mmCIF file with all atom_site columns, C-alpha atoms in Angstrom:
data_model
loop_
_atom_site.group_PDB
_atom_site.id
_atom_site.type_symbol
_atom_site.label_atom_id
_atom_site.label_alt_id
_atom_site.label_comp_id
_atom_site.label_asym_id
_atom_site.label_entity_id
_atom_site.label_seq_id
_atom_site.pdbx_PDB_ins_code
_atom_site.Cartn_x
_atom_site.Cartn_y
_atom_site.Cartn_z
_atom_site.occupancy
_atom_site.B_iso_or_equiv
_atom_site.pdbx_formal_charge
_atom_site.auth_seq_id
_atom_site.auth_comp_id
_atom_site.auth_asym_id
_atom_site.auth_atom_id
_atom_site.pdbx_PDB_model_num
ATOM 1   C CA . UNK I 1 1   ? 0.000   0.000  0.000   1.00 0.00 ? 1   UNK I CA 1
ATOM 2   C CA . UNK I 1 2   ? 2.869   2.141  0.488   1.00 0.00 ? 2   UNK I CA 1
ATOM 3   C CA . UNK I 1 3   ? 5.098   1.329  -2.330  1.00 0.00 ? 3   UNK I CA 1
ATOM 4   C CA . UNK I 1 4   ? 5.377   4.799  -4.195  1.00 0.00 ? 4   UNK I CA 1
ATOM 5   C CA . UNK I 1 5   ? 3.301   3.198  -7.575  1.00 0.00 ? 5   UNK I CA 1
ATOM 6   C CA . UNK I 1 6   ? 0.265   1.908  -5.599  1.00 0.00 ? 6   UNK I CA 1
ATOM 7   C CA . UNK I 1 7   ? -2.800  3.229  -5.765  1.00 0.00 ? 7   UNK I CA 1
ATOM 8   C CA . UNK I 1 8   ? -3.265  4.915  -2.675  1.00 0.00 ? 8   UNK I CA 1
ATOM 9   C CA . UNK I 1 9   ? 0.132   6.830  -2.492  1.00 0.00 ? 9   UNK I CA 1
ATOM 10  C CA . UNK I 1 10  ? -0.887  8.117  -6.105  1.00 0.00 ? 10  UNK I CA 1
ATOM 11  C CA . UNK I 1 11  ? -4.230  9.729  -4.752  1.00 0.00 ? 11  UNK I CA 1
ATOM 12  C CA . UNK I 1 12  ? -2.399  10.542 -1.454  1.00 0.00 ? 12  UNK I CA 1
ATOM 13  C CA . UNK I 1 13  ? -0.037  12.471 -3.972  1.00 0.00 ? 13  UNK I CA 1
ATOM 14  C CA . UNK I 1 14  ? -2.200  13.997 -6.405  1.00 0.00 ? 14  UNK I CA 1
ATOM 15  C CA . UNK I 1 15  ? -4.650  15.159 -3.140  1.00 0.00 ? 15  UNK I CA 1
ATOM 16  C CA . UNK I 1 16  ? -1.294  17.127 -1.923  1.00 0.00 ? 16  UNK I CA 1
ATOM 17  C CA . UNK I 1 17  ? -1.104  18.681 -5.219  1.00 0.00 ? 17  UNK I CA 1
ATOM 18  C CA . UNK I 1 18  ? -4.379  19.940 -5.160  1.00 0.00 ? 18  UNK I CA 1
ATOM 19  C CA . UNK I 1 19  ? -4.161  21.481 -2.171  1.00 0.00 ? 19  UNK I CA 1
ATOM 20  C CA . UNK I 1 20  ? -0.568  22.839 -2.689  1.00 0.00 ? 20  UNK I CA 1
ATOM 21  C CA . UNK I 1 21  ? -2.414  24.486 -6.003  1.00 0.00 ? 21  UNK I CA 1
ATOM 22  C CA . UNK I 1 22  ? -5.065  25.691 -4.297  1.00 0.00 ? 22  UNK I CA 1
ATOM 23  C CA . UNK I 1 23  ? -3.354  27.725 -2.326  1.00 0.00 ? 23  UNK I CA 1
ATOM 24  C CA . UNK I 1 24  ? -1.495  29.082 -4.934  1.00 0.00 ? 24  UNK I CA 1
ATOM 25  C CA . UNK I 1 25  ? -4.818  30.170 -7.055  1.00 0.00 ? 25  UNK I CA 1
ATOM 26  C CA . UNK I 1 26  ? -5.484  31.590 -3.483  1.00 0.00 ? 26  UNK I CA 1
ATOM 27  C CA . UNK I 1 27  ? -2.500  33.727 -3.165  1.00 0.00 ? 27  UNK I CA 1
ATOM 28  C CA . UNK I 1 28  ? -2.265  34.732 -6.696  1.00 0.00 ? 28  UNK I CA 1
ATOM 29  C CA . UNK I 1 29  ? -6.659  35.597 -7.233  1.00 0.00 ? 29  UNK I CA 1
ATOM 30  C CA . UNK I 1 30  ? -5.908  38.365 -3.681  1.00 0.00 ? 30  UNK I CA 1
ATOM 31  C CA . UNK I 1 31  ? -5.776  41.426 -5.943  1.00 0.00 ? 31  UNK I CA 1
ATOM 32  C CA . UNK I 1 32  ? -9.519  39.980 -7.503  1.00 0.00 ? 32  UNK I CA 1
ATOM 33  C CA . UNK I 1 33  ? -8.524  41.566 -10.843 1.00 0.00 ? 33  UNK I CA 1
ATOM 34  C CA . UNK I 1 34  ? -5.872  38.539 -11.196 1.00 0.00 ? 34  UNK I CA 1
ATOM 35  C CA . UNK I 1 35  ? -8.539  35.851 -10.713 1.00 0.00 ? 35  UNK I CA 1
ATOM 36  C CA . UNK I 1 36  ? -8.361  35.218 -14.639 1.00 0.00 ? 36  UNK I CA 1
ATOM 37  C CA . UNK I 1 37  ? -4.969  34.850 -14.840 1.00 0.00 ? 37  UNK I CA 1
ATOM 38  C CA . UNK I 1 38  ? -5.116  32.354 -11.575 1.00 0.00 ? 38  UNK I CA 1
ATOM 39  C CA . UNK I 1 39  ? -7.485  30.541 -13.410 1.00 0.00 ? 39  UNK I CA 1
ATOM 40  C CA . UNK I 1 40  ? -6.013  29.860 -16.446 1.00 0.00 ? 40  UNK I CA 1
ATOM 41  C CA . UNK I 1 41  ? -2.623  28.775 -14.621 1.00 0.00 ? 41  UNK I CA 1
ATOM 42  C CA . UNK I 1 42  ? -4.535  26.351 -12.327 1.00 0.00 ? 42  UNK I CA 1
ATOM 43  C CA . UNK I 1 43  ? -6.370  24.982 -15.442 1.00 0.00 ? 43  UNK I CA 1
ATOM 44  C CA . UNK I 1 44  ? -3.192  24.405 -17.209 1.00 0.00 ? 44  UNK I CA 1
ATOM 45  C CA . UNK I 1 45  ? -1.966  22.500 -14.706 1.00 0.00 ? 45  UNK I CA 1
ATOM 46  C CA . UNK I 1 46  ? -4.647  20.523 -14.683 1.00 0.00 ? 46  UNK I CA 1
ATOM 47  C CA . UNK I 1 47  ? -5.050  19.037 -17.857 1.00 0.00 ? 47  UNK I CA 1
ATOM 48  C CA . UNK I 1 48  ? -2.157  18.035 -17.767 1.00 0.00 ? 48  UNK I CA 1
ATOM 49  C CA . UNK I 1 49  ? -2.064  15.887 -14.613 1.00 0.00 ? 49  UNK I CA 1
ATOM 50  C CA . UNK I 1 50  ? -1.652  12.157 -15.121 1.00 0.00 ? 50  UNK I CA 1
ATOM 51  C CA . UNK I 1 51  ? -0.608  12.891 -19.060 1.00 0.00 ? 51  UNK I CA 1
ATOM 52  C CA . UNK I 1 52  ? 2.811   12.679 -20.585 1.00 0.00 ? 52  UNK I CA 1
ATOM 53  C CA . UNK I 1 53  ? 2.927   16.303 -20.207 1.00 0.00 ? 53  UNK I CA 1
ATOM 54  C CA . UNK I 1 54  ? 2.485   16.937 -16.429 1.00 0.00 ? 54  UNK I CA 1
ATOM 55  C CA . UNK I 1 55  ? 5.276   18.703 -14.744 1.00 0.00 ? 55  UNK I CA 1
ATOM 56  C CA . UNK I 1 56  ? 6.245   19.880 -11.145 1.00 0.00 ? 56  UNK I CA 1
ATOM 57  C CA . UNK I 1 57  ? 3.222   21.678 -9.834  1.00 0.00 ? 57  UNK I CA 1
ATOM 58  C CA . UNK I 1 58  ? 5.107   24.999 -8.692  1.00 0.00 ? 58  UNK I CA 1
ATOM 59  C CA . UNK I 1 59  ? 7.447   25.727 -11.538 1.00 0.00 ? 59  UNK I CA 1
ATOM 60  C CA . UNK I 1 60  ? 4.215   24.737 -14.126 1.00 0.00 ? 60  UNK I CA 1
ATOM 61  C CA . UNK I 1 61  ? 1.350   26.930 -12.239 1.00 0.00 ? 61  UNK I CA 1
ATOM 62  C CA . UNK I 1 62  ? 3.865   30.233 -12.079 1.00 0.00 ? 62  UNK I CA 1
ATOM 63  C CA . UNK I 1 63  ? 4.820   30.053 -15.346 1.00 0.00 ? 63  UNK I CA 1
ATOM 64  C CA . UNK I 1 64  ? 1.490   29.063 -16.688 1.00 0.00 ? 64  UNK I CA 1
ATOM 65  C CA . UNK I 1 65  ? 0.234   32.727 -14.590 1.00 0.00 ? 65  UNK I CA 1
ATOM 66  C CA . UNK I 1 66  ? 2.998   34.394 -16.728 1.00 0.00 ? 66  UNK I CA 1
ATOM 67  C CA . UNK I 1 67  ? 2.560   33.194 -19.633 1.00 0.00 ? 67  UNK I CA 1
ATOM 68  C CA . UNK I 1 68  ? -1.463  33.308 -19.700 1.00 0.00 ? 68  UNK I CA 1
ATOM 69  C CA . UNK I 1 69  ? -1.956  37.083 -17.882 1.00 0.00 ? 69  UNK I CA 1
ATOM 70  C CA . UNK I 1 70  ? -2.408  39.016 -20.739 1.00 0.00 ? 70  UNK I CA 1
ATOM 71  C CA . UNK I 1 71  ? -4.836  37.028 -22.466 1.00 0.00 ? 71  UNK I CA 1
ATOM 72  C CA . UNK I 1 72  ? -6.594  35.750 -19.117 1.00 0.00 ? 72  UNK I CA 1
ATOM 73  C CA . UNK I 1 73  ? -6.656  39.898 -17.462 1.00 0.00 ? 73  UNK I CA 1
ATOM 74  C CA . UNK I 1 74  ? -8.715  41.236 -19.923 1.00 0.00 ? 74  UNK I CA 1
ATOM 75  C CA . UNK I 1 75  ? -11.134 38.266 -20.250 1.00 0.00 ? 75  UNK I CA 1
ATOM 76  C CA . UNK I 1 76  ? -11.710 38.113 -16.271 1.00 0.00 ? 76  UNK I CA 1
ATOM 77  C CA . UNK I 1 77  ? -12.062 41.862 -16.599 1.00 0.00 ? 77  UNK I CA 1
ATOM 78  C CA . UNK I 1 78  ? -15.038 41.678 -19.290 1.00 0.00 ? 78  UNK I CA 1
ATOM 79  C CA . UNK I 1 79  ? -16.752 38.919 -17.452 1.00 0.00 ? 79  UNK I CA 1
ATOM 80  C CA . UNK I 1 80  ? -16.839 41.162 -13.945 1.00 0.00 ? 80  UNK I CA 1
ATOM 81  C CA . UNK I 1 81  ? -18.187 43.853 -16.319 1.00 0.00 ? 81  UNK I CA 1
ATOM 82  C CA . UNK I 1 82  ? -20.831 41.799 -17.851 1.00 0.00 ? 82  UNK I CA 1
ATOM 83  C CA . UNK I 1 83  ? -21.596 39.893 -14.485 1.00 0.00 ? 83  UNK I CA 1
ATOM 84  C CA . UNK I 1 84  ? -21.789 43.317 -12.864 1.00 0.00 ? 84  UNK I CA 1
ATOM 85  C CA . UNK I 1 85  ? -24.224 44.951 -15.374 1.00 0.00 ? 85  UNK I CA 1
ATOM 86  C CA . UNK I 1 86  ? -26.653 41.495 -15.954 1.00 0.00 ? 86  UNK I CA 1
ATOM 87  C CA . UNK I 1 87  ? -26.692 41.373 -12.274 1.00 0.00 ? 87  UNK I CA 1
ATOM 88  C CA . UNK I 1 88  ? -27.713 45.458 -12.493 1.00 0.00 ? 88  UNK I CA 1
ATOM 89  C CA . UNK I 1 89  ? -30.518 45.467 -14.576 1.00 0.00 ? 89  UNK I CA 1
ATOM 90  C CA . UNK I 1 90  ? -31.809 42.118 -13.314 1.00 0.00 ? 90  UNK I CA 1
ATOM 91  C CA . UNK I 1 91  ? -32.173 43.854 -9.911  1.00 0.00 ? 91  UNK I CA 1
ATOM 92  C CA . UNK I 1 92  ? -33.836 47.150 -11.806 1.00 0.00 ? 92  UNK I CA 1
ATOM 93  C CA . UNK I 1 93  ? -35.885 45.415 -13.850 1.00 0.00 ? 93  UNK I CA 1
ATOM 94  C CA . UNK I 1 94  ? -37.241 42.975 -11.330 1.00 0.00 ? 94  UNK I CA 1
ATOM 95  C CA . UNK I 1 95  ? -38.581 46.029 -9.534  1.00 0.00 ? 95  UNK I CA 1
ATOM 96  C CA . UNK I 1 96  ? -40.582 47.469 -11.903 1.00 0.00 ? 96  UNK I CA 1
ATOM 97  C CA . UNK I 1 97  ? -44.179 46.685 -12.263 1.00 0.00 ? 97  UNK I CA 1
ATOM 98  C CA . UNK I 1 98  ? -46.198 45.734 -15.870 1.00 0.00 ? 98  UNK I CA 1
ATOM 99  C CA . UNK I 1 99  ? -44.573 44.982 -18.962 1.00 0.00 ? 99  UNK I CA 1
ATOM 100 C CA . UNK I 1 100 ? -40.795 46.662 -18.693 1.00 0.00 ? 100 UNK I CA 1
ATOM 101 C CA . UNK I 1 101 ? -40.533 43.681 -15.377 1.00 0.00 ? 101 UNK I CA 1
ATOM 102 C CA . UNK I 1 102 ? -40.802 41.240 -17.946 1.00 0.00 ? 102 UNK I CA 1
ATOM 103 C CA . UNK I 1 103 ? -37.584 42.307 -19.013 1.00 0.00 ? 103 UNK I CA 1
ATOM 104 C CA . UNK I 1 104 ? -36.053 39.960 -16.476 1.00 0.00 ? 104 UNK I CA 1
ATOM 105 C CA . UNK I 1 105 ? -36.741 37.452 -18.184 1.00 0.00 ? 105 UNK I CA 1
ATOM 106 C CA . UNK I 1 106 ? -34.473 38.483 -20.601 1.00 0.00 ? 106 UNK I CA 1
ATOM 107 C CA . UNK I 1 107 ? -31.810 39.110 -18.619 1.00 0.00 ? 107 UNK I CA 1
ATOM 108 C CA . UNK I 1 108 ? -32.370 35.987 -16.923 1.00 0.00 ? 108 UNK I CA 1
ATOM 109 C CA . UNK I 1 109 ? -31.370 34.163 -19.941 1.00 0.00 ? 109 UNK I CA 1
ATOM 110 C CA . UNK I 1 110 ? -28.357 36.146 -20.076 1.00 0.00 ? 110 UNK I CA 1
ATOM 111 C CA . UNK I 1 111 ? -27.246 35.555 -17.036 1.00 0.00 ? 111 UNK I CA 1
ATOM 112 C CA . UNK I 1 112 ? -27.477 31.917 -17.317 1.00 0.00 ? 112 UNK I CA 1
ATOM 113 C CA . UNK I 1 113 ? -25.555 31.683 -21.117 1.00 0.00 ? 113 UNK I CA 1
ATOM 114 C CA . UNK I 1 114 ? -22.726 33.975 -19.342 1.00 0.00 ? 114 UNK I CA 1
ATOM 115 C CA . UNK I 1 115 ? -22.610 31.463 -16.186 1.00 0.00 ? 115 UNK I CA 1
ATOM 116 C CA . UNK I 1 116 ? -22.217 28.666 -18.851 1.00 0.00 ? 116 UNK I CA 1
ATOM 117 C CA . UNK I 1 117 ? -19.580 30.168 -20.645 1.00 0.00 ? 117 UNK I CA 1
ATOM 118 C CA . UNK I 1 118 ? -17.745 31.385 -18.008 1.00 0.00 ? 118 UNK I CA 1
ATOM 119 C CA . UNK I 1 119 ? -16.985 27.498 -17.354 1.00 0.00 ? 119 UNK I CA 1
ATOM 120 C CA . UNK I 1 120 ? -14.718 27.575 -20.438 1.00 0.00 ? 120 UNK I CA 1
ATOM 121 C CA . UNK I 1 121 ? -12.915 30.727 -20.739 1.00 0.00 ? 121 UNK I CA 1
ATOM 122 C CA . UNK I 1 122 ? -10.283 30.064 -18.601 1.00 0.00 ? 122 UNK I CA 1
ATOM 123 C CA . UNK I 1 123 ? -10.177 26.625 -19.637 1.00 0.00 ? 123 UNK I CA 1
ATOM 124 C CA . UNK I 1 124 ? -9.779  27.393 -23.318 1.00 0.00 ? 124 UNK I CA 1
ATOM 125 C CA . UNK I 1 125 ? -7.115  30.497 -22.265 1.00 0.00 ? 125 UNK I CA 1
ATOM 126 C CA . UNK I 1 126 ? -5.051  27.295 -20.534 1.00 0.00 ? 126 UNK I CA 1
ATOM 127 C CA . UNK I 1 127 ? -5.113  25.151 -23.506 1.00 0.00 ? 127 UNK I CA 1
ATOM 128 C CA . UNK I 1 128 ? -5.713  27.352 -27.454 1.00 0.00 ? 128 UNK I CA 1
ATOM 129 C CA . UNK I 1 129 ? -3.778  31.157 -27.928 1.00 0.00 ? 129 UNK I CA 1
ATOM 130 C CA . UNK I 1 130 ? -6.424  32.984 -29.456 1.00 0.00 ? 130 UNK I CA 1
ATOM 131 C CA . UNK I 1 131 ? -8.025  36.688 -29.515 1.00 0.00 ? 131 UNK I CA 1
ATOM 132 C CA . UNK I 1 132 ? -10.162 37.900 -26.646 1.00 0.00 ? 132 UNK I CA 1
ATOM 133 C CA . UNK I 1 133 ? -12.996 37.796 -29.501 1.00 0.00 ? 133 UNK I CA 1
ATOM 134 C CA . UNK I 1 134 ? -12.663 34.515 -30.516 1.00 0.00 ? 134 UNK I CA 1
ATOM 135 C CA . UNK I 1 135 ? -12.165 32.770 -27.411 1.00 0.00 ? 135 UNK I CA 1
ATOM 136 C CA . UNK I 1 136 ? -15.404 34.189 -26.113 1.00 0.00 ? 136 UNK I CA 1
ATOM 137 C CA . UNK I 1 137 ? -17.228 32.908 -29.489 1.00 0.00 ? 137 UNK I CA 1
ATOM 138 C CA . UNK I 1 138 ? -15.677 29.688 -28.691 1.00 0.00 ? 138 UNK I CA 1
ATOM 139 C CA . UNK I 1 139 ? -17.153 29.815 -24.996 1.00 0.00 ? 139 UNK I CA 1
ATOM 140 C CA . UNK I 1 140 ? -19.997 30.671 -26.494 1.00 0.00 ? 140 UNK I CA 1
ATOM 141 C CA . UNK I 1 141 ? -21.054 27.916 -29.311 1.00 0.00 ? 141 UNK I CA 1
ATOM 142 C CA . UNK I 1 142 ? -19.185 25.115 -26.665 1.00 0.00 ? 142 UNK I CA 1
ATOM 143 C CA . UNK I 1 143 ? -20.696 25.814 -23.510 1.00 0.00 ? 143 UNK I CA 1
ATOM 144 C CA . UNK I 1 144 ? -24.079 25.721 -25.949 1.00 0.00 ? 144 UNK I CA 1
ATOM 145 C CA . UNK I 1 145 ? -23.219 22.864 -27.970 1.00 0.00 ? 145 UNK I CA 1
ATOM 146 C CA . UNK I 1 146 ? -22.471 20.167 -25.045 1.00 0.00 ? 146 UNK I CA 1
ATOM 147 C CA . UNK I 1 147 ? -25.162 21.795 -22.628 1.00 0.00 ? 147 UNK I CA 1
ATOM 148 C CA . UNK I 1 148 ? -25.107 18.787 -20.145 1.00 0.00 ? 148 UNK I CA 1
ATOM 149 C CA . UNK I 1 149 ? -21.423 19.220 -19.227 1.00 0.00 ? 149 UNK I CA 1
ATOM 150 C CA . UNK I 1 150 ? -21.804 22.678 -19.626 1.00 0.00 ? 150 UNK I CA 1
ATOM 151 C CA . UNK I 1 151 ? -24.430 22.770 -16.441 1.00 0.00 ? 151 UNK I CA 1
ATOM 152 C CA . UNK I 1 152 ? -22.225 20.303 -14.592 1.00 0.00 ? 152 UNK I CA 1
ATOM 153 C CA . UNK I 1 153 ? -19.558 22.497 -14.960 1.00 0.00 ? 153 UNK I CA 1
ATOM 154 C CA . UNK I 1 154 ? -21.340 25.424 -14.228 1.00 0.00 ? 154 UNK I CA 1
ATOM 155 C CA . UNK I 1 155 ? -22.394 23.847 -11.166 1.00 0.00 ? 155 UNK I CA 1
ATOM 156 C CA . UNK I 1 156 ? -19.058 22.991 -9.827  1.00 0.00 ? 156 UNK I CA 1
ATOM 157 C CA . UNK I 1 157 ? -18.186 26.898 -10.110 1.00 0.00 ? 157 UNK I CA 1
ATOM 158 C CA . UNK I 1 158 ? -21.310 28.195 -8.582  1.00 0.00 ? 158 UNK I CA 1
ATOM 159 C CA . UNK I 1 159 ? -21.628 26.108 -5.756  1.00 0.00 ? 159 UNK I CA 1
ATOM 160 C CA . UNK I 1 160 ? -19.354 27.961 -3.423  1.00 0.00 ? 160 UNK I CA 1
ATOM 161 C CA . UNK I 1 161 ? -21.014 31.247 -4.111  1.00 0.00 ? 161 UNK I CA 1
ATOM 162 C CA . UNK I 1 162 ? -24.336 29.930 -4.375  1.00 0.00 ? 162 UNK I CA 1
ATOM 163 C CA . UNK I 1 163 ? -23.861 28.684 -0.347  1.00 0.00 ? 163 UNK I CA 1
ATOM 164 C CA . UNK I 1 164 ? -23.046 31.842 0.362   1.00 0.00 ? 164 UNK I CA 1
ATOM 165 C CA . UNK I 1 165 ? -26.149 33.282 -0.991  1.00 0.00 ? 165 UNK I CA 1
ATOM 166 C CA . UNK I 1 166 ? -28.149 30.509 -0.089  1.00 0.00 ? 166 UNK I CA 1
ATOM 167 C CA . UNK I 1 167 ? -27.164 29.504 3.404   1.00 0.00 ? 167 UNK I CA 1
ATOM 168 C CA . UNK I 1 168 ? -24.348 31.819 5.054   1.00 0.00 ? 168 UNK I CA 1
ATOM 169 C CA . UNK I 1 169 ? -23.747 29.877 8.159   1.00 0.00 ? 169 UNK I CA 1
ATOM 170 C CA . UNK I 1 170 ? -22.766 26.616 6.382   1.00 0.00 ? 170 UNK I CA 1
ATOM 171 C CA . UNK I 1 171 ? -20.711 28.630 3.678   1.00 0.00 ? 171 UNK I CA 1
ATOM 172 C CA . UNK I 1 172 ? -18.323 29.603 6.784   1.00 0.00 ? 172 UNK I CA 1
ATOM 173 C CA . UNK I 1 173 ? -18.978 26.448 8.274   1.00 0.00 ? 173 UNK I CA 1
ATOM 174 C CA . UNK I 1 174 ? -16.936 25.093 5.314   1.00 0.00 ? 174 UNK I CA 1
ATOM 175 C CA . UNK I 1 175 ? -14.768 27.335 5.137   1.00 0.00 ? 175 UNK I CA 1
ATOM 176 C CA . UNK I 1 176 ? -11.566 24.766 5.709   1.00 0.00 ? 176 UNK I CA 1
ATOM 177 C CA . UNK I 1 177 ? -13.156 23.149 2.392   1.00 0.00 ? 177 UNK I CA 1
ATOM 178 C CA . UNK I 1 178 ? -13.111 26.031 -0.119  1.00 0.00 ? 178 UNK I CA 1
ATOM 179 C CA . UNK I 1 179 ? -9.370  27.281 1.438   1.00 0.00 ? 179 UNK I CA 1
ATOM 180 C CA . UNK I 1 180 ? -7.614  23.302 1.432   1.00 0.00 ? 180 UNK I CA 1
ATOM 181 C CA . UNK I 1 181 ? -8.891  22.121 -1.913  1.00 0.00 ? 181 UNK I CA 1
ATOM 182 C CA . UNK I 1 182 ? -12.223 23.442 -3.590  1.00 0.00 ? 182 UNK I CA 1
ATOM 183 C CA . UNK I 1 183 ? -11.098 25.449 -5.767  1.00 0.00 ? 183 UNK I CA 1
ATOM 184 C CA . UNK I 1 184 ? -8.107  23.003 -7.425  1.00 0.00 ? 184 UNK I CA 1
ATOM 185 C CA . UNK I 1 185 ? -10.590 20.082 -7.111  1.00 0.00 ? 185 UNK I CA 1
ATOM 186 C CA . UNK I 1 186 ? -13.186 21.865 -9.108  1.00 0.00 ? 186 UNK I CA 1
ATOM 187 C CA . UNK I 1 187 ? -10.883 22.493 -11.657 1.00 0.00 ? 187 UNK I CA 1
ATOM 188 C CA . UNK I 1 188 ? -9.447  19.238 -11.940 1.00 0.00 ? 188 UNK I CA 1
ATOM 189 C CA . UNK I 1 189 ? -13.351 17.769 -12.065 1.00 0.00 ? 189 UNK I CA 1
ATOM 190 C CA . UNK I 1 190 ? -14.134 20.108 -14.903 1.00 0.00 ? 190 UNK I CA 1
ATOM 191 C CA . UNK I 1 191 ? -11.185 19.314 -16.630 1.00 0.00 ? 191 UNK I CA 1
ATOM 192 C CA . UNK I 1 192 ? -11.955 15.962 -16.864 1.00 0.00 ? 192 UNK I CA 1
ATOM 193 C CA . UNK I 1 193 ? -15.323 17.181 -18.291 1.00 0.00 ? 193 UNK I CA 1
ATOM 194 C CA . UNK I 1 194 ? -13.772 18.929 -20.514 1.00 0.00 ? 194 UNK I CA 1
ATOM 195 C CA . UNK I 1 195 ? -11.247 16.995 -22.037 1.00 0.00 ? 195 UNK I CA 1
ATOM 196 C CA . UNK I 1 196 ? -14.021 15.133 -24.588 1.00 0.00 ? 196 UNK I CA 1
ATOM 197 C CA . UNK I 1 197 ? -14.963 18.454 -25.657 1.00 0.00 ? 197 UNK I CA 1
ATOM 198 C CA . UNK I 1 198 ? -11.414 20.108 -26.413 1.00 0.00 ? 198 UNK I CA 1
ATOM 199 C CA . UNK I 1 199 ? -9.745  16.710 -27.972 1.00 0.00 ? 199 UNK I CA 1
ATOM 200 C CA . UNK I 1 200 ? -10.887 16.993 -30.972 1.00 0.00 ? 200 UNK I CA 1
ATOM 201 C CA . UNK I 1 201 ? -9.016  20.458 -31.631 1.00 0.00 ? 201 UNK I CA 1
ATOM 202 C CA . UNK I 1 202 ? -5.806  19.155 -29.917 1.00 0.00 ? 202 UNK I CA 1
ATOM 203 C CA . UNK I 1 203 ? -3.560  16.789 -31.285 1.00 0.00 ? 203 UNK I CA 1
ATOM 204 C CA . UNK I 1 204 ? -4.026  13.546 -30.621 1.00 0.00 ? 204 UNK I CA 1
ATOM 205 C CA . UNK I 1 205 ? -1.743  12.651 -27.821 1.00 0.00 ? 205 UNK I CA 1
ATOM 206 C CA . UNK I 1 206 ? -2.582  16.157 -25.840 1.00 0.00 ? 206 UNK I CA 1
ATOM 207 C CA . UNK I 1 207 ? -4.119  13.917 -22.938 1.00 0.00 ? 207 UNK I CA 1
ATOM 208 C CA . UNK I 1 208 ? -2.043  10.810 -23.400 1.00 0.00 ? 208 UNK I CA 1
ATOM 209 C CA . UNK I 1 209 ? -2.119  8.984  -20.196 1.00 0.00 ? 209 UNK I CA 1
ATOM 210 C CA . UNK I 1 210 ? 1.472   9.349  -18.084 1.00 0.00 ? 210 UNK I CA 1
ATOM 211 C CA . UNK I 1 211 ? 3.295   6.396  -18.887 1.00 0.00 ? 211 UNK I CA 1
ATOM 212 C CA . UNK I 1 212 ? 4.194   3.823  -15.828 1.00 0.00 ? 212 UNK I CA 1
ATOM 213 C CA . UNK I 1 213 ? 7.603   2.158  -15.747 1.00 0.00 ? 213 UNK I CA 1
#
C-alpha cells in the first residue's frame, strides 16, 4: 500500500497537489482583478495531470500565470463587467411593475448563457492562444453545444457562491473546504469534463495517459 506506484500513495499524492495548487490560485486571485490569470494557470496544470505532459506543480502553475496574464486579465475583466451589469438590470428590472418587469426574463437568460460560458474561458485560455474575440465565441457555441457538461460544470463553479447566498452559516462552516482544496478540485473535475470536448481540436496525444515504468 505504500510502495510509491500503488494506488493509494498516487491519490495521497495527487490530493497534496491539489491542495498545494489551491493555495497558490489563493495567493495569486488576492488582488480579484488577477482571478483570470489564476485561473487559467490552475487549469493548465490541470489538464495536464496524469498525461505525458504533467510537470512539477510549482514551476508549471507560475509560469502558466505568466505566460497566460495578458490574455486571461482582460477576459476576467469583461466577465466582472458583464456579471456586474446582468446582475444590475436584473435587480432594476425585477422592480418594476407591468410589462418593462418582464424584461427579467431576458436578462435571466443572459445571465445563465454567461454562467455557462464562463466554465470555459479560462479553460480554453489554458489550452488554445487565441483573440479575446474569438475565445469568447468559442465559450460561447461550446458551452451551448455540449449543454449537459456545460451545467455540470457550471455547477461545480457556482456552488461555493451559491452557499453563500443561499445559506451563510454553512458557507463559513466550510470554510476549511473552499481554502484546502475546492477550488483546485473543481478544476481538476471540470477538466476531466472537458477533455471530450477540447480533444478533438488538440492533437491527438494532448491527454495521453502518463506512462508507468
Amino acid at each position: 500500500m505504500f510502495s510509491p506506484d500503488s494506488r493509494f500513495m498516487t491519490a495521497m499524492s495527487r490530493a497534496a497537489d491539489l491542495m498545494l495548487l489551491n493555495l497558490f490560485f489563493l495567493f495569486t486571485s488576492i488582488p480579484i482583478v488577477t482571478i483570470g490569470p489564476s485561473a487559467a494557470a490552475l487549469y493548465t496544470v490541470v489538464f495536464r495531470m496524469g498525461t505525458r505532459r504533467e510537470q512539477g506543480t510549482v514551476r508549471a502553475y507560475f509560469r502558466a500565470f505568466r505566460d497566460n496574464f495578458r490574455q486571461a486579465l482582460p477576459l476576467w475583466l469583461l466577465t466582472l463587467l458583464a456579471g456586474g451589469a446582468t446582475a444590475c438590470n436584473l435587480f432594476i428590472f425585477s422592480s418594476l411593475p407591468g410589462a418593462l418587469g418582464y424584461l427579467r426574463v431576458l436578462f435571466g437568460i443572459l445571465a445563465v448563457i454567461g454562467i455557462l460560458m464562463s466554465g470555459y474561458l479560462f479553460p480554453l485560455t489554458a489550452l488554445f492562444r487565441n483573440s479575446t474575440l474569438e475565445t469568447l465565441k468559442n465559450a460561447l457555441s461550446l458551452s451551448l453545444g455540449y449543454l449537459p457538461r456545460s451545467v455540470l460544470v457550471a455547477v461545480v463553479n457556482a456552488l461555493p457562491f451559491a452557499l453563500l447566498l443561499l445559506d451563510t452559516a454553512s458557507f463559513f462552516y466550510a470554510g476549511f473546504l473552499w481554502i484546502a482544496v475546492y477550488f483546485s478540485a473543481g478544476a481538476y473535475l471540470n477538466s476531466l469534463l472537458l477533455r471530450k470536448v477540447f480533444a478533438p481540436f488538440l492533437p491527438e496525444d494532448a491527454f495521453a495517459p502518463e506512462e508507468s515504468d
